[in-house]
XYZ file of C-alpha atoms in Angstrom:
319
model
C -10.612 55.154 -43.642
C -8.711 52.246 -44.944
C -9.094 50.338 -41.645
C -12.941 51.256 -41.375
C -13.443 49.333 -45.236
C -11.745 47.265 -44.788
C -12.551 46.674 -41.445
C -8.922 45.924 -39.998
C -8.067 47.092 -36.745
C -6.106 50.476 -36.040
C -2.445 50.302 -36.512
C -0.880 51.727 -33.045
C 1.053 55.368 -33.339
C 4.345 55.555 -30.924
C 5.113 58.573 -29.263
C 7.575 59.831 -31.653
C 4.297 59.337 -34.494
C 6.230 56.494 -35.725
C 3.430 53.331 -37.227
C 5.067 49.346 -36.153
C 3.878 47.514 -37.969
C 0.111 45.428 -37.413
C 2.531 41.470 -36.578
C 4.927 43.251 -34.103
C 4.930 41.555 -30.242
C 6.840 42.494 -27.337
C 9.591 40.921 -26.221
C 7.101 40.195 -22.950
C 5.251 38.093 -25.390
C 7.108 36.272 -27.287
C 9.209 34.913 -24.547
C 6.251 33.892 -23.903
C 5.107 32.152 -26.939
C 8.337 30.011 -27.555
C 7.785 26.540 -26.342
C 9.062 25.265 -23.487
C 11.437 22.720 -23.480
C 13.467 22.830 -19.615
C 10.311 21.246 -17.417
C 10.088 17.665 -20.133
C 13.670 17.943 -20.344
C 14.122 17.471 -16.575
C 11.172 15.271 -15.855
C 12.518 13.488 -19.096
C 14.855 11.296 -16.469
C 12.665 10.638 -13.976
C 10.020 9.567 -17.118
C 12.026 7.283 -19.210
C 12.562 5.772 -15.573
C 9.470 5.064 -14.397
C 8.479 3.713 -18.101
C 10.780 1.162 -18.742
C 10.928 -0.430 -15.301
C 7.409 0.530 -13.768
C 5.121 0.962 -16.766
C 6.879 -1.554 -19.446
C 6.412 -4.216 -16.579
C 3.330 -3.701 -16.330
C 2.192 -3.473 -19.707
C 4.219 -7.278 -20.654
C 3.089 -9.180 -18.074
C -1.251 -8.723 -18.982
C 1.104 -9.898 -22.731
C 1.976 -12.941 -20.769
C -1.468 -13.455 -19.265
C -2.901 -14.172 -21.930
C -0.389 -16.911 -23.080
C 1.143 -20.696 -21.363
C 4.367 -18.885 -21.462
C 7.134 -21.018 -20.205
C 10.312 -19.636 -20.089
C 12.706 -22.038 -21.939
C 10.411 -23.187 -23.801
C 10.210 -23.041 -27.902
C 6.513 -22.335 -27.899
C 4.850 -19.415 -26.413
C 0.828 -20.462 -27.875
C -1.772 -17.952 -26.801
C -4.534 -18.814 -24.049
C -6.672 -16.320 -24.628
C -8.149 -16.235 -21.044
C -6.838 -19.497 -20.661
C -4.478 -18.633 -16.891
C -6.981 -17.109 -15.712
C -9.533 -20.133 -15.912
C -7.301 -22.481 -15.277
C -6.478 -20.462 -12.306
C -10.271 -20.264 -10.455
C -10.234 -24.259 -11.438
C -5.905 -24.464 -9.201
C -7.269 -25.433 -4.961
C -4.012 -23.975 -4.620
C -4.903 -20.329 -5.349
C -7.821 -20.859 -3.570
C -5.848 -21.631 -0.672
C -3.817 -18.822 -1.274
C -6.335 -16.978 -0.681
C -8.649 -17.725 1.900
C -4.646 -17.341 3.697
C -4.581 -13.983 2.049
C -7.446 -13.171 2.990
C -7.694 -13.956 6.371
C -4.264 -12.510 7.050
C -5.825 -9.204 6.111
C -8.596 -8.404 8.274
C -6.839 -10.142 10.865
C -3.675 -8.384 10.451
C -5.489 -4.878 9.834
C -8.465 -5.055 12.011
C -5.611 -5.207 14.804
C -3.358 -2.683 13.380
C -5.710 -0.420 13.148
C -7.453 -1.464 17.117
C -3.986 -0.922 17.915
C -2.135 1.498 16.973
C -5.402 4.607 17.511
C -4.703 3.013 21.589
C -1.497 3.247 21.053
C -1.818 7.184 19.072
C -4.558 7.799 22.408
C -2.103 7.327 25.070
C 1.288 8.256 23.373
C 0.321 11.732 21.601
C 1.281 13.484 24.463
C 5.271 15.543 23.554
C 6.459 14.192 26.822
C 9.527 13.018 26.837
C 8.470 9.319 28.265
C 6.197 9.850 25.450
C 8.813 9.870 23.034
C 10.873 7.151 23.860
C 8.133 5.184 24.557
C 7.277 5.938 20.739
C 10.721 5.495 18.923
C 10.440 2.077 20.664
C 6.746 1.397 19.093
C 8.014 2.630 16.042
C 12.014 1.016 15.294
C 10.231 -2.190 13.899
C 8.523 -0.047 11.801
C 12.225 0.798 9.854
C 13.467 -2.496 10.024
C 13.059 -4.707 7.331
C 10.743 -7.826 7.053
C 13.290 -10.438 6.026
C 15.708 -9.602 9.627
C 11.938 -9.138 11.503
C 11.772 -12.816 9.728
C 14.881 -13.983 10.683
C 15.014 -12.798 14.057
C 11.372 -14.166 14.837
C 12.073 -17.647 13.884
C 15.524 -17.664 15.944
C 13.284 -16.624 17.869
C 10.939 -19.355 18.608
C 12.537 -22.254 17.720
C 11.141 -25.223 19.699
C 15.566 -26.170 20.111
C 17.626 -23.549 20.627
C 14.914 -20.323 20.525
C 14.978 -17.686 23.427
C 10.727 -17.887 23.568
C 11.002 -22.091 24.423
C 13.598 -21.236 26.304
C 11.892 -19.073 28.930
C 8.426 -21.745 28.676
C 10.291 -24.911 29.489
C 12.248 -22.667 32.394
C 8.661 -22.026 34.081
C 7.946 -25.550 33.316
C 5.737 -25.040 29.535
C 5.682 -27.529 27.292
C 7.415 -26.813 23.538
C 5.511 -24.884 21.123
C 5.885 -25.703 17.352
C 5.204 -22.211 16.596
C 5.677 -22.119 12.782
C 5.449 -25.894 12.792
C 1.848 -26.463 12.715
C -0.275 -26.504 11.421
C -2.623 -23.899 13.183
C -0.058 -22.765 14.731
C 1.873 -21.439 11.790
C -0.572 -18.536 10.994
C -1.249 -17.304 14.199
C 1.890 -16.784 14.714
C 3.495 -14.896 11.329
C -0.335 -13.217 11.923
C 0.832 -11.598 15.880
C 4.266 -10.892 14.077
C 2.897 -8.957 11.285
C 1.098 -6.826 13.769
C 4.186 -6.501 15.776
C 6.100 -4.917 12.908
C 3.200 -2.815 12.056
C 1.567 -1.354 15.150
C 4.462 1.932 15.094
C 3.339 2.497 11.612
C -0.020 2.553 13.053
C 0.039 4.032 16.106
C 2.470 7.068 13.942
C 0.116 7.860 11.038
C -3.033 7.949 14.195
C -1.118 10.625 16.174
C -1.120 13.002 13.116
C -4.529 12.342 12.512
C -5.582 13.828 15.926
C -3.133 16.552 16.773
C -5.204 18.157 13.298
C -8.271 17.677 15.854
C -9.485 21.401 17.182
C -8.868 21.143 20.694
C -12.287 23.584 19.905
C -14.234 20.159 19.298
C -12.860 19.106 22.526
C -13.239 22.184 24.940
C -17.239 22.527 23.658
C -17.173 18.471 24.665
C -16.167 19.097 27.972
C -18.858 21.856 27.962
C -21.696 20.213 26.976
C -20.430 16.798 29.441
C -19.188 14.683 27.354
C -17.263 10.963 28.722
C -13.905 10.616 27.862
C -15.217 7.261 25.332
C -18.333 9.914 24.449
C -16.233 12.128 23.119
C -13.922 10.051 21.700
C -16.822 7.998 19.660
C -18.120 11.685 18.627
C -16.091 13.641 18.003
C -12.221 11.981 18.298
C -13.558 9.554 14.795
C -15.369 11.441 13.097
C -12.596 14.029 12.893
C -10.169 11.468 12.272
C -11.830 10.067 9.536
C -9.715 10.830 6.624
C -6.072 9.054 8.801
C -8.432 5.915 9.250
C -9.875 5.472 5.173
C -5.412 6.369 4.742
C -4.387 4.378 7.395
C -6.967 1.342 6.228
C -5.948 1.647 2.131
C -2.477 1.118 3.568
C -2.836 -1.366 5.460
C -4.569 -3.548 3.286
C -3.048 -3.417 0.099
C 0.308 -4.070 2.676
C -1.492 -7.352 3.672
C -2.555 -8.551 0.415
C 0.453 -8.157 -1.050
C 2.348 -9.885 2.132
C 5.581 -12.805 0.722
C 8.139 -11.373 3.011
C 7.955 -12.492 6.105
C 6.229 -15.438 4.895
C 8.894 -16.674 2.886
C 11.476 -16.190 5.801
C 9.725 -17.640 7.968
C 7.293 -20.967 6.825
C 8.546 -20.610 2.903
C 4.540 -20.975 2.815
C 3.531 -24.329 5.087
C 3.575 -26.354 6.648
C 0.881 -27.985 4.054
C 0.934 -24.954 3.141
C -1.066 -23.136 6.150
C 0.999 -19.309 5.470
C 0.407 -20.090 1.339
C 0.475 -16.753 0.653
C -1.009 -15.716 -3.272
C 1.991 -13.469 -3.726
C 3.355 -16.907 -1.751
C 1.993 -18.334 -4.614
C 2.963 -16.450 -7.345
C 6.902 -15.789 -6.778
C 6.940 -20.238 -6.989
C 4.465 -19.997 -10.210
C 7.385 -17.880 -11.382
C 10.545 -17.695 -10.495
C 10.496 -21.629 -8.896
C 8.089 -23.540 -12.526
C 8.536 -20.978 -14.559
C 5.182 -20.564 -15.629
C 5.139 -16.735 -15.933
C 2.220 -16.486 -17.991
C 0.056 -18.213 -15.311
C 1.783 -15.953 -13.015
C 1.562 -13.316 -14.546
C -2.210 -13.611 -14.453
C -2.579 -14.281 -10.401
C -0.902 -10.660 -10.123
C -3.704 -9.504 -12.924
C -6.680 -11.098 -10.315
C -4.831 -9.727 -7.502
C -4.788 -6.039 -8.934
C -7.983 -7.098 -9.410
C -9.430 -7.912 -5.629
C -7.307 -5.173 -4.592
C -9.375 -2.645 -6.694
C -12.616 -3.896 -5.454
C -11.546 -4.036 -1.598
C -9.728 -0.589 -1.291
C -13.177 0.506 -3.096
C -15.468 -0.713 -0.888
C -13.025 0.911 2.096
C -13.617 4.818 -0.068
C -17.846 3.843 -0.315
C -18.121 2.335 3.343
C -15.802 5.827 4.865
C -17.862 7.417 2.031
C -14.702 9.277 1.218
C -15.534 12.681 -1.134
C -13.061 16.331 -2.400
C -14.191 17.448 0.675
C -12.226 15.157 3.244
């Protein structure tokens, strides 16, 4: 009667006739209501490392980019967008951007084509295919610094193996890394040679996911080899194509190790990439603010090109 008058829910009566208080909760419900601290404790070390070594430097570099920040200077004046304005009037920046774009476009196109062709040829599980795949993939696990040093030695016009073989065949010596016209193509060749196995493995993974029923239906329709590749294989591995092109584009825009070891950006800045320019301004000339502005412009360029690639491949949640 009282509950009807006050509008509160009636108390639950137990089997023994005792009436528990209205605020009583079961032990399971009380455990669920406790704050879950354990997951946060497990994530804390990784979150602290991520914050200290990744997020803080990112925010700090953005801060530096608005100052004329020079290491060792007594004052670090605020210049606003001065570093960015100076950047767009710097001929070395435009030269580095051109070199980086040439390296990226040529190497990504070659890697996509060579990776796809080698994946088609070596996707079988025979012993020979596995051995050849391992040979192609081996350079991928070697560091770029080691690759660059080995190829610099091989291409040396005085003691290199390549020019030694050329001399044996009666061919003239070639200045692969000291010629303004040959240095960048040589660096691109070495970069493509190193990463072809990486692209091949990604494409093989994509080809394994294509349903065999599509190939069987294509054969029943009498489609040829190239028509099957164009109409069945390529549309089916569109997510793999997108992922591979994105990864290779980002890697190519960040090329530094190979250039630094093989040419140092020379001759006459013919191989001077954006990251090489960033390194020179930040760690040789100690112009930290200017180098930070270069890094954020590079980030913006990579972001824009990645969005264009997503648009080109018409990526959506269905993929």
